[in-house]
PDB file of C-alpha atoms in Angstrom:
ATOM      1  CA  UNK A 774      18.565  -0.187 -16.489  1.00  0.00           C
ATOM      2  CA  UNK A 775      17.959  -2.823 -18.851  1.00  0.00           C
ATOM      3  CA  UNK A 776      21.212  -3.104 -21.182  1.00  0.00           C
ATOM      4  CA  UNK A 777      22.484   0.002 -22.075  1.00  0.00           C
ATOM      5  CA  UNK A 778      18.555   1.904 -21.637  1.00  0.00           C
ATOM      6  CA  UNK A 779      17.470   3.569 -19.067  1.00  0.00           C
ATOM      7  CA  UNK A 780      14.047   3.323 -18.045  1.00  0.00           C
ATOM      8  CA  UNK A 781      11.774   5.684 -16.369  1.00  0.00           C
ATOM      9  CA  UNK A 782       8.259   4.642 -14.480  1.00  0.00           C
ATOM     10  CA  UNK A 783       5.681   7.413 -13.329  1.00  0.00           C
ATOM     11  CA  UNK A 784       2.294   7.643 -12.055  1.00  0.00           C
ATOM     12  CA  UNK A 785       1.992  10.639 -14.200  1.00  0.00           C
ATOM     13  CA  UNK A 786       2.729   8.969 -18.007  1.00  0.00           C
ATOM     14  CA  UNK A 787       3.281  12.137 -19.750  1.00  0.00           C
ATOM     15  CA  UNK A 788       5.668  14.014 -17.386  1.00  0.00           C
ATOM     16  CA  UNK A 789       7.639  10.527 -17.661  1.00  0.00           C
ATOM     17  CA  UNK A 790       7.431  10.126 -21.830  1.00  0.00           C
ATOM     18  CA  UNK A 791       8.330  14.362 -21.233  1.00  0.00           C
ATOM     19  CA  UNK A 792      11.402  13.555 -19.120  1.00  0.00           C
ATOM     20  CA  UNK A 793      12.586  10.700 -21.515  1.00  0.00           C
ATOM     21  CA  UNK A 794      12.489  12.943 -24.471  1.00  0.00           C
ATOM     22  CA  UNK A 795      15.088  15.309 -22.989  1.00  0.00           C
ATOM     23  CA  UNK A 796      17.468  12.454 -21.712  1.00  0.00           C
ATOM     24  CA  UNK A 797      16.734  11.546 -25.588  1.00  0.00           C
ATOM     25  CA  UNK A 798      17.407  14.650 -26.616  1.00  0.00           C
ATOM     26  CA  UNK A 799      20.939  14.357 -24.405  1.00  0.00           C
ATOM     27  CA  UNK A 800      21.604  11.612 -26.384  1.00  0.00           C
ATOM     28  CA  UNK A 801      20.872   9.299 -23.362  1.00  0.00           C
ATOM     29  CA  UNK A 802      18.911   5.982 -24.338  1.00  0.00           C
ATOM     30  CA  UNK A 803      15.746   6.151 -22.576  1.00  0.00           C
ATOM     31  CA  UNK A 804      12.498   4.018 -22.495  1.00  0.00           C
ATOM     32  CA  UNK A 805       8.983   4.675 -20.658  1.00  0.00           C
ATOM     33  CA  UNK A 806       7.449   2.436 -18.417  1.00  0.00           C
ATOM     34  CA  UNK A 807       3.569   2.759 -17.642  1.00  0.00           C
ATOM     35  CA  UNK A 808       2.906   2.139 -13.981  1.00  0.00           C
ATOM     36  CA  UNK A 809       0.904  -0.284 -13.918  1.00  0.00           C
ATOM     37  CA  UNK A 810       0.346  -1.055 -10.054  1.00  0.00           C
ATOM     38  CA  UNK A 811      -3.323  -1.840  -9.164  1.00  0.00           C
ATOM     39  CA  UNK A 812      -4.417   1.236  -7.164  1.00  0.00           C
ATOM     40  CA  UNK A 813      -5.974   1.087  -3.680  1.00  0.00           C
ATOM     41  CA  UNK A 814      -9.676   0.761  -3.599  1.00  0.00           C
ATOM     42  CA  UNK A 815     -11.459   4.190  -2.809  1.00  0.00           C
ATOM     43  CA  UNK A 816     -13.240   4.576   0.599  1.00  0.00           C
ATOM     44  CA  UNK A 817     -16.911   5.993   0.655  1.00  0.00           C
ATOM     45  CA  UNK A 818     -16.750   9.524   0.949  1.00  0.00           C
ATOM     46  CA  UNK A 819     -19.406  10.571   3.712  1.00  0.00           C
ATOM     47  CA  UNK A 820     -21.630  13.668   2.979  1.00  0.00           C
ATOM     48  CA  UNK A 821     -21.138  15.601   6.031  1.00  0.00           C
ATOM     49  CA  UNK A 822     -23.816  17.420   6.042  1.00  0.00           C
ATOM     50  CA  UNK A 823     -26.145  13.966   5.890  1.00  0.00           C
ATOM     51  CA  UNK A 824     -23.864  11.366   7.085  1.00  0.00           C
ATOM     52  CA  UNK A 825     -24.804   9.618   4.620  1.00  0.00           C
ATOM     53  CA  UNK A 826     -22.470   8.079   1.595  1.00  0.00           C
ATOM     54  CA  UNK A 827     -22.503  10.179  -1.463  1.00  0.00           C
ATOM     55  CA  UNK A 828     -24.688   8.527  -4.440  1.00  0.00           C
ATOM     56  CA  UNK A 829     -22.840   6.553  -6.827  1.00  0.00           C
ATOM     57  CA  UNK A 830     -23.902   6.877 -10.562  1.00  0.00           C
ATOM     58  CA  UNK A 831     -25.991   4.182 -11.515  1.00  0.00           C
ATOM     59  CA  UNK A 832     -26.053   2.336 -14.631  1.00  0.00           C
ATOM     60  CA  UNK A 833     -29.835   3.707 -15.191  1.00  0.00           C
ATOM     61  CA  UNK A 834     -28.677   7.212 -14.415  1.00  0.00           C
ATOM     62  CA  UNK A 835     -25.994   6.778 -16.697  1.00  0.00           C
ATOM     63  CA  UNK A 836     -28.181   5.226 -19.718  1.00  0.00           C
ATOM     64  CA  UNK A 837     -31.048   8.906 -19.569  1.00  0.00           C
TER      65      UNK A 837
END
């Protein structure tokens, strides 16, 4: 709580700003907070068919 507001954090902002607006609606003081943590970094996915790593998208690929 900070003062008299509740506050809600979510990985998922708009079920969050969603849940606020019915304690709102309640008449309960509420305030969203984005989550903001820095997300783990992704592992290479393995084709299993190859074994090789899927292809990333290139900055040349992504410029055609």
């Amino acid at each position: 709580m900070l003062g008299d507001k509740l506050l809600y954090q979510a990985s998922q902002l708009s079920h969050a700003q969603r849940f606020a607006k019915a304690r709102q609606a309640e008449g309960v003081p509420c305030h969203v907070v984005p989550d903001e943590t820095p997300k783990p970094p992704r592992k290479v996915r393995i084709n299993s068919l190859t074994g090789k790593p899927y292809r990333k998208v290139t900055s040349e690929k992504a410029e055609r």
